[in-house]
Coordinates of C-alpha atoms in Angstrom, one line a residue:
Chain A
M20 CA -22.1 0.7 -39.0
E21 CA -25.3 1.3 -41.0
I22 CA -25.5 0.2 -44.6
I23 CA -27.6 2.5 -46.8
R24 CA -28.5 1.6 -50.4
I25 CA -31.0 4.3 -51.5
P26 CA -29.6 7.6 -52.5
R27 CA -32.6 9.5 -51.2
I28 CA -32.3 8.0 -47.7
M29 CA -28.6 8.6 -47.6
R30 CA -29.3 12.2 -48.4
E31 CA -31.9 12.5 -45.7
I32 CA -29.6 11.1 -43.1
T33 CA -26.7 13.4 -43.8
K34 CA -29.2 16.3 -44.0
D35 CA -30.3 15.5 -40.4
L36 CA -26.7 15.3 -39.3
R37 CA -25.9 18.7 -40.7
A38 CA -29.0 20.1 -39.1
K39 CA -27.6 18.8 -35.8
G40 CA -24.3 20.7 -36.6
K41 CA -22.4 17.5 -37.1
S42 CA -19.4 17.6 -39.5
I43 CA -19.3 14.8 -42.1
G44 CA -16.2 13.2 -43.5
F45 CA -16.7 11.3 -46.8
V46 CA -14.5 8.7 -48.5
P47 CA -15.8 7.7 -52.0
T48 CA -14.3 4.3 -53.1
M49 CA -14.9 1.6 -55.7
G50 CA -14.4 -1.1 -53.0
A51 CA -11.7 -3.8 -52.9
L52 CA -10.4 -1.8 -50.0
H53 CA -6.7 -1.8 -49.3
E54 CA -4.5 0.1 -46.9
G55 CA -4.6 3.2 -49.0
H56 CA -8.4 3.5 -48.6
L57 CA -8.1 2.7 -44.9
S58 CA -5.6 5.5 -44.4
L59 CA -8.2 7.9 -45.9
I60 CA -10.9 6.6 -43.7
K61 CA -8.7 6.9 -40.6
R62 CA -8.1 10.5 -41.4
A63 CA -11.8 11.1 -42.1
K64 CA -12.6 9.7 -38.7
Q65 CA -10.1 11.9 -36.9
E66 CA -11.3 15.1 -38.5
N67 CA -15.1 14.7 -38.4
D68 CA -18.0 13.8 -36.2
T69 CA -19.4 11.4 -38.7
T70 CA -17.8 9.3 -41.4
V71 CA -19.5 8.1 -44.6
V72 CA -17.7 5.6 -46.9
S73 CA -19.2 4.8 -50.3
I74 CA -18.5 1.7 -52.4
F75 CA -19.7 2.0 -56.0
V76 CA -17.9 0.7 -59.1
N77 CA -18.9 3.6 -61.4
P78 CA -19.6 2.4 -64.9
T79 CA -19.4 5.9 -66.5
Q80 CA -15.7 6.2 -65.6
F81 CA -14.6 3.1 -67.5
A82 CA -13.9 3.6 -71.1
P83 CA -15.2 1.0 -73.6
G84 CA -13.0 -2.1 -73.5
E85 CA -11.6 -1.3 -70.0
D86 CA -12.0 -3.5 -66.9
Y87 CA -15.4 -2.5 -65.6
E88 CA -16.8 -6.1 -65.7
K89 CA -13.8 -7.6 -64.0
Y90 CA -12.9 -4.8 -61.6
P91 CA -12.3 -6.5 -58.2
R92 CA -15.4 -6.7 -56.1
D93 CA -15.3 -8.1 -52.7
I94 CA -18.1 -6.6 -50.7
E95 CA -18.1 -9.0 -47.8
S96 CA -14.4 -8.5 -47.0
D97 CA -14.9 -4.7 -47.5
K98 CA -17.7 -4.6 -45.0
E99 CA -15.7 -6.4 -42.4
K100 CA -12.8 -3.9 -42.8
L101 CA -15.2 -1.0 -42.5
Q102 CA -16.9 -2.5 -39.5
K103 CA -13.5 -2.9 -37.7
M104 CA -12.8 0.7 -38.5
E105 CA -16.1 1.7 -36.9
I106 CA -17.3 4.0 -39.6
D107 CA -20.8 5.3 -39.2
Y108 CA -22.4 4.8 -42.7
L109 CA -21.5 2.6 -45.6
F110 CA -23.3 4.0 -48.7
L111 CA -23.8 1.1 -51.1
P112 CA -26.0 2.1 -54.0
D113 CA -26.7 0.0 -57.1
V114 CA -26.1 1.2 -60.7
E115 CA -29.8 1.5 -61.4
S116 CA -30.4 3.9 -58.5
L117 CA -27.6 6.2 -59.5
Y118 CA -28.0 5.9 -63.3
P119 CA -31.7 5.2 -63.9
Q120 CA -33.3 4.8 -67.3
G121 CA -33.1 8.2 -69.1
Y122 CA -30.1 9.4 -67.2
S123 CA -28.6 12.2 -69.2
T124 CA -26.5 14.7 -67.1
Y125 CA -22.7 14.8 -67.2
V126 CA -20.1 17.1 -65.6
T127 CA -17.0 17.9 -67.6
V128 CA -13.8 19.6 -66.4
E129 CA -12.3 20.8 -69.7
G130 CA -8.5 20.9 -70.3
L131 CA -7.2 18.9 -67.4
S132 CA -9.4 16.0 -68.3
D133 CA -7.6 15.5 -71.7
K134 CA -4.1 15.4 -70.3
L135 CA -2.1 12.4 -69.0
C136 CA -4.5 9.5 -68.2
G137 CA -7.3 11.4 -70.1
K138 CA -5.5 10.8 -73.4
F139 CA -5.7 7.1 -72.8
R140 CA -9.0 6.8 -71.1
P141 CA -11.6 8.7 -73.2
G142 CA -14.5 9.8 -71.0
H143 CA -12.8 8.6 -67.8
F144 CA -12.7 11.9 -66.0
R145 CA -16.1 13.0 -67.2
G146 CA -17.4 9.8 -65.5
V147 CA -15.4 10.7 -62.3
A148 CA -16.5 14.3 -62.2
T149 CA -20.1 13.2 -62.8
I150 CA -20.2 10.5 -60.1
V151 CA -18.3 12.7 -57.6
C152 CA -20.8 15.5 -58.2
K153 CA -23.7 13.1 -57.6
L154 CA -22.1 11.7 -54.4
F155 CA -21.3 15.1 -53.1
N156 CA -24.9 16.2 -53.6
I157 CA -26.1 13.0 -51.8
V158 CA -23.7 13.1 -48.9
R159 CA -23.0 16.9 -48.8
P160 CA -19.8 16.2 -46.7
S161 CA -17.8 18.8 -44.8
R162 CA -14.6 17.2 -46.1
A163 CA -13.9 14.6 -48.8
Y164 CA -10.8 12.5 -48.9
F165 CA -8.9 11.3 -52.0
G166 CA -5.5 9.6 -52.5
Q167 CA -2.5 11.2 -54.0
K168 CA -2.0 8.2 -56.2
D169 CA -4.8 9.5 -58.4
Y170 CA -3.2 12.9 -58.6
Q171 CA -4.9 14.0 -61.8
Q172 CA -8.3 12.9 -60.4
S173 CA -7.8 15.0 -57.2
L174 CA -6.8 18.0 -59.3
I175 CA -9.9 17.7 -61.5
I176 CA -12.2 17.3 -58.4
K177 CA -10.7 20.3 -56.8
R178 CA -11.3 22.3 -60.0
M179 CA -14.9 21.1 -60.1
I180 CA -15.5 22.0 -56.5
D181 CA -14.2 25.5 -57.1
D182 CA -15.9 26.0 -60.4
L183 CA -19.3 24.6 -59.3
N184 CA -19.2 26.5 -55.9
F185 CA -19.4 23.3 -53.8
D186 CA -18.9 24.0 -50.1
I187 CA -16.7 21.0 -49.5
E188 CA -13.0 20.8 -48.4
I189 CA -11.0 18.3 -50.5
I190 CA -8.2 16.6 -48.7
V191 CA -5.6 14.7 -50.6
C192 CA -3.7 12.1 -48.5
P193 CA -0.3 10.5 -49.1
T194 CA 0.0 7.4 -51.3
I195 CA 0.3 4.2 -49.3
R196 CA 2.9 1.8 -50.7
E197 CA 3.9 -1.9 -50.5
N198 CA 7.3 -2.7 -49.0
D199 CA 9.0 -2.5 -52.4
G200 CA 7.4 0.9 -53.1
L201 CA 4.5 -0.2 -55.3
A202 CA 1.6 2.2 -54.8
M203 CA -1.4 0.3 -53.3
S204 CA -4.2 -0.1 -55.8
S205 CA -7.1 -2.4 -56.2
R206 CA -5.8 -3.2 -59.6
N207 CA -2.6 -4.7 -58.1
L208 CA -4.8 -7.8 -57.6
Y209 CA -4.7 -8.4 -61.3
L210 CA -0.9 -9.0 -61.2
N211 CA 0.7 -12.4 -61.2
E212 CA 3.7 -13.0 -59.0
E213 CA 6.2 -12.2 -61.7
E214 CA 4.3 -9.1 -62.8
R215 CA 4.0 -8.1 -59.2
K216 CA 7.8 -8.1 -58.8
A217 CA 8.3 -6.2 -62.0
A218 CA 5.8 -3.5 -61.0
S219 CA 8.3 -2.0 -58.5
V220 CA 10.1 -0.6 -61.4
I221 CA 7.6 2.3 -61.4
Y222 CA 8.6 3.4 -57.9
K223 CA 12.3 3.0 -58.8
A224 CA 11.8 5.3 -61.8
L225 CA 10.0 7.9 -59.7
Q226 CA 12.8 7.8 -57.0
E227 CA 15.5 8.2 -59.7
G228 CA 13.5 11.0 -61.3
E229 CA 13.3 12.8 -57.8
K230 CA 16.9 12.3 -57.1
L231 CA 18.0 13.7 -60.5
L232 CA 15.7 16.8 -60.2
K233 CA 17.1 17.5 -56.8
Q234 CA 20.6 17.3 -58.3
G235 CA 19.5 20.1 -60.7
I236 CA 19.4 17.9 -63.8
N237 CA 17.2 19.3 -66.6
P238 CA 13.6 18.0 -66.6
S239 CA 13.9 16.7 -70.2
D240 CA 17.0 14.7 -69.3
V241 CA 15.2 13.4 -66.2
T242 CA 12.3 12.2 -68.3
L243 CA 14.8 10.3 -70.5
E244 CA 16.4 8.6 -67.6
M245 CA 13.0 7.5 -66.2
L246 CA 12.1 6.1 -69.6
K247 CA 15.4 4.2 -69.7
I248 CA 14.7 2.6 -66.3
L249 CA 11.2 1.6 -67.3
K250 CA 12.2 0.2 -70.6
K251 CA 14.9 -2.1 -69.0
E252 CA 12.0 -4.0 -67.3
P253 CA 11.0 -6.7 -69.9
L254 CA 7.4 -7.1 -68.5
V255 CA 6.6 -3.4 -69.1
R256 CA 4.4 -3.7 -72.1
E257 CA 3.2 -0.2 -72.9
I258 CA 4.4 3.1 -71.4
Q259 CA 1.5 5.5 -71.8
Y260 CA 3.4 8.4 -70.2
A261 CA 6.3 8.9 -68.0
G262 CA 8.3 11.9 -67.0
V263 CA 8.2 15.4 -65.6
F264 CA 5.0 17.4 -65.7
D265 CA 3.6 20.7 -64.3
P266 CA 1.6 19.9 -61.1
L267 CA -1.1 22.5 -62.0
T268 CA -1.4 22.3 -65.8
L269 CA -0.2 18.6 -66.3
E270 CA 1.8 19.8 -69.3
E271 CA 5.2 18.3 -69.9
V272 CA 7.9 20.4 -68.3
K273 CA 11.2 20.9 -70.2
E274 CA 12.7 23.8 -68.3
K275 CA 13.6 24.0 -64.6
Q276 CA 10.9 25.2 -62.2
K277 CA 10.2 25.0 -58.5
R278 CA 7.5 22.2 -58.3
Y279 CA 7.3 19.2 -60.5
L280 CA 4.9 16.3 -60.9
L281 CA 6.7 13.1 -61.8
A282 CA 4.1 10.7 -63.2
I283 CA 3.9 7.3 -64.9
A284 CA 1.2 5.2 -66.4
L285 CA 2.1 1.9 -68.0
K286 CA 0.9 -1.6 -68.6
I287 CA 2.4 -4.7 -67.1
G288 CA 0.7 -7.6 -68.8
D289 CA -2.9 -6.4 -69.2
T290 CA -2.8 -4.4 -66.0
R291 CA -2.6 -0.6 -66.2
L292 CA -0.8 1.0 -63.3
I293 CA -0.2 4.6 -62.4
D294 CA 1.9 6.4 -59.8
N295 CA 3.3 9.9 -59.2
F296 CA 5.5 12.0 -56.9
I297 CA 5.3 15.7 -56.3
V298 CA 8.8 17.1 -56.1
E299 CA 9.4 20.4 -54.5
L300 CA 12.8 22.1 -54.7
N301 CA 13.9 24.5 -51.9
Chain B
M106 CA -33.4 43.7 -48.7
E107 CA -29.7 43.0 -48.6
I108 CA -27.6 43.0 -51.7
I109 CA -24.9 40.3 -51.8
R110 CA -22.2 40.3 -54.5
I111 CA -19.7 37.6 -53.3
P112 CA -20.7 34.0 -54.0
R113 CA -18.9 32.8 -50.8
I114 CA -20.8 35.2 -48.6
M115 CA -24.1 34.3 -50.2
R116 CA -23.3 30.6 -49.6
E117 CA -22.5 31.4 -45.9
I118 CA -25.7 33.3 -45.4
T119 CA -28.0 30.6 -46.8
K120 CA -26.0 28.0 -44.8
D121 CA -26.8 29.9 -41.6
L122 CA -30.4 30.1 -42.6
R123 CA -30.7 26.4 -43.3
A124 CA -29.0 25.7 -40.0
K125 CA -31.7 27.7 -38.3
G126 CA -34.3 25.6 -40.1
K127 CA -35.5 28.3 -42.5
S128 CA -36.8 27.3 -45.9
I129 CA -35.3 29.2 -48.8
G130 CA -37.1 30.1 -52.0
F131 CA -34.9 31.1 -54.9
V132 CA -35.7 32.9 -58.2
P133 CA -32.7 33.0 -60.6
T134 CA -33.1 35.8 -63.2
M135 CA -31.1 37.7 -65.7
G136 CA -32.7 41.0 -64.6
A137 CA -34.8 43.4 -66.7
L138 CA -37.6 42.2 -64.4
H139 CA -41.1 42.1 -65.7
E140 CA -44.4 40.8 -64.4
G141 CA -43.4 37.3 -65.2
H142 CA -40.4 37.4 -62.8
L143 CA -42.5 39.2 -60.1
S144 CA -45.1 36.4 -60.2
L145 CA -42.3 33.8 -59.5
I146 CA -41.0 36.0 -56.6
K147 CA -44.5 36.4 -55.2
R148 CA -44.9 32.6 -55.2
A149 CA -41.4 32.1 -53.6
K150 CA -42.3 34.5 -50.9
Q151 CA -45.6 32.7 -50.2
E152 CA -44.0 29.3 -49.9
N153 CA -40.7 30.0 -48.0
D154 CA -39.3 31.7 -44.9
T155 CA -36.6 33.5 -46.9
T156 CA -36.6 34.7 -50.5
V157 CA -33.4 35.0 -52.6
V158 CA -33.5 36.5 -56.1
S159 CA -30.3 36.5 -58.3
I160 CA -29.7 38.8 -61.2
F161 CA -26.9 37.7 -63.5
V162 CA -26.7 38.0 -67.2
N163 CA -24.9 34.6 -67.8
P164 CA -22.4 34.8 -70.6
T165 CA -22.0 31.1 -71.1
Q166 CA -25.6 30.7 -72.2
F167 CA -25.4 33.1 -75.1
A168 CA -24.2 31.5 -78.4
P169 CA -21.6 33.4 -80.4
G170 CA -23.3 36.3 -82.3
E171 CA -26.3 36.4 -79.9
D172 CA -27.4 39.3 -77.8
Y173 CA -25.2 39.0 -74.7
E174 CA -23.8 42.5 -75.1
K175 CA -27.1 44.2 -75.7
Y176 CA -29.2 42.1 -73.4
P177 CA -31.4 44.6 -71.4
R178 CA -29.8 45.6 -68.1
D179 CA -31.6 48.0 -65.8
I180 CA -30.3 47.2 -62.3
E181 CA -31.6 50.4 -60.7
S182 CA -35.2 49.8 -61.7
D183 CA -34.8 46.0 -60.8
K184 CA -33.6 46.9 -57.3
E185 CA -36.6 49.2 -56.8
K186 CA -39.0 46.4 -57.8
L187 CA -37.4 43.9 -55.6
Q188 CA -37.4 46.3 -52.7
K189 CA -41.0 46.9 -53.1
M190 CA -41.7 43.2 -53.1
E191 CA -39.7 42.9 -49.8
I192 CA -37.4 40.1 -50.7
D193 CA -34.7 39.2 -48.3
Y194 CA -31.6 38.9 -50.5
L195 CA -30.6 40.1 -53.9
F196 CA -27.6 38.1 -55.2
L197 CA -25.8 40.2 -57.6
P198 CA -22.5 38.6 -58.6
D199 CA -20.2 39.8 -61.4
V200 CA -18.9 37.7 -64.2
E201 CA -15.4 37.5 -62.8
S202 CA -16.5 36.0 -59.5
L203 CA -18.6 33.2 -61.1
Y204 CA -16.3 32.5 -64.0
P205 CA -12.8 33.4 -62.8
Q206 CA -9.6 33.0 -64.9
G207 CA -9.1 29.2 -65.5
Y208 CA -12.8 28.3 -65.1
S209 CA -13.4 25.0 -66.9
T210 CA -16.3 23.0 -65.6
Y211 CA -19.5 22.5 -67.5
V212 CA -22.8 20.6 -66.9
T213 CA -24.5 19.1 -69.9
V214 CA -27.9 17.5 -70.1
E215 CA -27.6 15.3 -73.2
G216 CA -30.5 14.7 -75.5
L217 CA -33.0 17.3 -74.3
S218 CA -30.4 20.1 -74.9
D219 CA -30.2 19.4 -78.6
K220 CA -33.9 19.7 -79.3
L221 CA -36.1 22.8 -80.2
C222 CA -34.2 25.9 -79.1
G223 CA -31.0 23.8 -78.6
K224 CA -30.8 23.3 -82.4
F225 CA -30.6 27.1 -83.0
R226 CA -28.6 28.1 -79.9
P227 CA -25.6 25.9 -79.7
G228 CA -24.2 25.6 -76.1
H229 CA -27.2 27.6 -74.7
F230 CA -28.5 24.8 -72.5
R231 CA -25.0 23.8 -71.4
G232 CA -24.6 27.4 -70.2
V233 CA -28.0 27.3 -68.5
A234 CA -27.3 23.9 -66.7
T235 CA -23.9 25.1 -65.6
I236 CA -25.0 28.4 -64.2
V237 CA -28.0 26.9 -62.5
C238 CA -25.9 24.2 -60.9
K239 CA -23.5 26.9 -59.6
L240 CA -26.3 29.1 -58.3
F241 CA -28.0 26.1 -56.7
N242 CA -24.7 25.2 -54.9
I243 CA -24.4 28.8 -53.7
V244 CA -27.9 29.3 -52.5
R245 CA -28.9 25.7 -51.8
P246 CA -32.6 26.6 -51.9
S247 CA -35.5 24.4 -50.7
R248 CA -37.4 25.5 -53.8
A249 CA -36.5 27.2 -57.0
Y250 CA -38.9 28.9 -59.3
F251 CA -38.9 29.1 -63.1
G252 CA -41.4 30.3 -65.7
Q253 CA -43.4 28.0 -68.0
K254 CA -42.4 30.3 -70.9
D255 CA -39.0 28.7 -70.9
Y256 CA -40.5 25.2 -70.9
Q257 CA -37.4 23.4 -72.4
Q258 CA -35.2 25.1 -69.8
S259 CA -37.4 23.9 -66.9
L260 CA -37.4 20.4 -68.3
I261 CA -33.6 20.3 -68.6
I262 CA -33.2 21.8 -65.1
K263 CA -35.6 19.2 -63.6
R264 CA -33.6 16.4 -65.4
M265 CA -30.3 17.9 -64.0
I266 CA -31.8 18.1 -60.5
D267 CA -32.8 14.4 -60.6
D268 CA -29.7 13.2 -62.3
L269 CA -27.2 15.0 -60.1
N270 CA -29.2 14.2 -56.9
F271 CA -29.8 17.9 -55.9
D272 CA -32.2 18.2 -52.9
I273 CA -34.2 21.0 -54.5
E274 CA -37.9 21.3 -55.5
I275 CA -38.4 22.9 -58.9
I276 CA -41.6 24.8 -59.3
V277 CA -42.7 26.0 -62.8
C278 CA -45.1 28.9 -62.7
P279 CA -47.6 29.9 -65.5
T280 CA -46.5 32.3 -68.2
I281 CA -47.6 35.9 -67.6
R282 CA -48.9 37.6 -70.7
E283 CA -49.6 41.0 -72.1
N284 CA -53.2 42.0 -72.9
D285 CA -53.0 40.7 -76.5
G286 CA -51.4 37.4 -75.3
L287 CA -47.7 38.0 -75.9
A288 CA -45.7 36.2 -73.3
M289 CA -43.8 38.6 -71.0
S290 CA -40.1 38.5 -71.8
S291 CA -37.1 40.9 -71.3
R292 CA -36.5 40.6 -75.0
N293 CA -39.9 42.2 -75.8
L294 CA -38.0 45.5 -75.0
Y295 CA -36.2 45.0 -78.4
L296 CA -39.4 45.3 -80.4
N297 CA -40.5 48.5 -82.1
E298 CA -44.2 49.4 -82.1
E299 CA -45.0 47.7 -85.4
E300 CA -43.1 44.5 -84.4
R301 CA -44.7 44.5 -81.0
K302 CA -48.1 44.4 -82.6
A303 CA -47.1 41.7 -85.0
A304 CA -45.7 39.5 -82.1
S305 CA -49.2 38.7 -80.9
V306 CA -49.4 36.3 -83.9
I307 CA -47.5 33.7 -81.7
Y308 CA -50.2 33.6 -79.1
K309 CA -52.8 33.4 -81.9
A310 CA -51.1 30.4 -83.4
L311 CA -50.8 28.7 -80.0
Q312 CA -54.5 29.3 -79.3
E313 CA -55.6 28.0 -82.7
G314 CA -53.3 24.9 -82.2
E315 CA -54.9 24.2 -78.8
K316 CA -58.5 24.6 -80.3
L317 CA -57.7 22.2 -83.1
L318 CA -56.1 19.5 -80.9
K319 CA -59.1 19.7 -78.6
Q320 CA -61.3 19.2 -81.7
G321 CA -59.4 16.0 -82.3
I322 CA -57.5 17.2 -85.4
N323 CA -54.4 15.2 -86.1
P324 CA -51.2 16.8 -84.7
S325 CA -49.4 17.0 -88.1
D326 CA -52.3 18.9 -89.5
V327 CA -52.3 21.2 -86.4
T328 CA -48.7 22.0 -87.1
L329 CA -49.5 22.9 -90.7
E330 CA -52.3 25.2 -89.5
M331 CA -50.1 26.9 -86.9
L332 CA -47.4 27.5 -89.6
K333 CA -50.0 29.0 -91.9
I334 CA -51.0 31.5 -89.3
L335 CA -47.5 32.5 -88.5
K336 CA -46.5 32.8 -92.2
K337 CA -49.4 35.3 -92.8
E338 CA -47.7 37.8 -90.6
P339 CA -45.3 39.8 -92.9
L340 CA -43.0 40.8 -90.0
V341 CA -42.2 37.2 -89.1
R342 CA -38.8 36.8 -90.5
E343 CA -37.7 33.3 -89.5
I344 CA -39.7 30.5 -88.0
Q345 CA -37.2 28.3 -86.2
Y346 CA -39.8 25.8 -85.0
A347 CA -43.6 25.7 -84.6
G348 CA -46.0 22.9 -84.0
V349 CA -46.9 20.0 -81.8
F350 CA -44.2 18.2 -79.7
D351 CA -44.0 15.7 -76.9
P352 CA -43.8 17.4 -73.5
L353 CA -41.2 14.9 -72.2
T354 CA -39.0 14.1 -75.2
L355 CA -39.5 17.3 -77.1
E356 CA -39.8 15.2 -80.3
E357 CA -42.3 16.2 -83.0
V358 CA -45.6 14.5 -82.5
K359 CA -47.4 13.2 -85.6
E360 CA -49.9 10.8 -84.0
K361 CA -52.6 11.5 -81.4
Q362 CA -51.7 11.3 -77.7
K363 CA -53.0 12.7 -74.4
R364 CA -50.6 15.5 -73.7
Y365 CA -48.9 17.8 -76.1
L366 CA -46.4 20.7 -76.1
L367 CA -47.3 23.4 -78.6
A368 CA -44.2 25.4 -79.0
I369 CA -43.0 28.2 -81.2
A370 CA -39.7 30.1 -81.8
L371 CA -39.4 32.7 -84.4
K372 CA -37.7 36.0 -85.2
I373 CA -39.6 39.3 -85.6
G374 CA -37.0 41.7 -87.0
D375 CA -33.9 40.8 -85.1
T376 CA -35.7 39.7 -82.0
R377 CA -36.0 36.1 -81.2
L378 CA -39.2 35.2 -79.4
I379 CA -40.5 31.9 -77.9
D380 CA -43.7 30.7 -76.4
N381 CA -45.6 27.5 -75.6
F382 CA -48.8 25.9 -74.3
I383 CA -49.2 22.5 -72.7
V384 CA -52.4 20.9 -74.0
E385 CA -54.0 18.1 -72.1
L386 CA -56.9 16.2 -73.5
N387 CA -59.4 14.5 -71.1

């Protein structure tokens, strides 16, 4: 595994690889790697000649007052994991090299970015679209891998790819879960023992939602049932959204349809957690 | 010369060329080609294995109430000119293929986009940055060619290239002028005979500004002199800006420095015209 820190050098390396006809699989991360990340990397390795993983805690996607400063960083442990997985390149740029003095260009995906998480994290998806656009121009992968857990993010990135005519295939991989169903997330590290136990209520609410939708219950009633489950957990401090949404527009769904997005964002203590299911009826 | 209308096909063609190690020179235009465009194309041909010219009147860079509908379009004459120049590919997409239903991604270069022309053409540079980003992803040129006449545009595109880590060299070519100094522009076609004559006042004011700066006159006084010259021309209807600016920040310059941007935007009749000089003191 080679570690590259300079964007220009990373760009030259992948340019050479492309010239040699090699396919490039890319997994952009913010580090603090868990099984979810590793599943993306495994898939990237299977499907491409070369695998590039980036670790960069992107400041522009944190809203003011969010956890940019305290976001978990454990680069030594990350490096070990990546080395074990035998990836080809770890791209590890610093903030100054990606956002130098005078930086002023931003990419916005209108509409989708204001829904769900966007309502509670102003500027978040602008930061995501911008850094992903930058990383895509540096790595120019054949395929890029994202987790289903960040469903809205993957939807926005797909929209950006199509709109800006990038020649990259976006692959969204299933959410990896703990034994009690909690979606793997670097932010789970923030939870104390009690909070960690309480956090499984998110998965329970999603499961119940799925069951009810499959029983033909009306989406509005399903949303109510999910909220009821979440509210019963005393450590749930703030439900930002929870219920049944349209998987393409992210609008709340009140009438029956064929595909649904069940999605939840809430705080347990100071920790913001999200999760979702896609439910498809036959 | 091959004419390509489908973005995906254009992207495949240039991808194949790159894989064969060919350099690609790209000249994006809105058509109604004049000697200014042709000089860019000539340079692109000299410096690259393959030359791609695009013609696309980009709706997103026209502010509401501007001349999008009546912008000069003469595709048959353009094709003839390009054929004579023996370019390799004319990329001729339609609006629906570049901005399909549901399109929602925009690229913004903050700061620079609000100065000079940006003050009078809200959204203009967002439209420019967006379409150039799209075209760059489709063509992925080695080098792209722009005219010095649109100085602010070239500055914004260079900023975007650096900020978004595009691997493209931006080449800005000198403004081509009519005999009386008027900068070539597709919009000159809007001028009637009398207006056409009056339009040379822009060049006169720039020349006078340059002379005075070189004589060591203070920039504020140079601006006043330029305005005086423009105001003497009765057909000048609205001076949007005119004077001495900083070539990097586009801010008005009041104290002496080494490099200046002399820039003018005004209306003659209903026609908006722009021009500029870069003045460098030894």
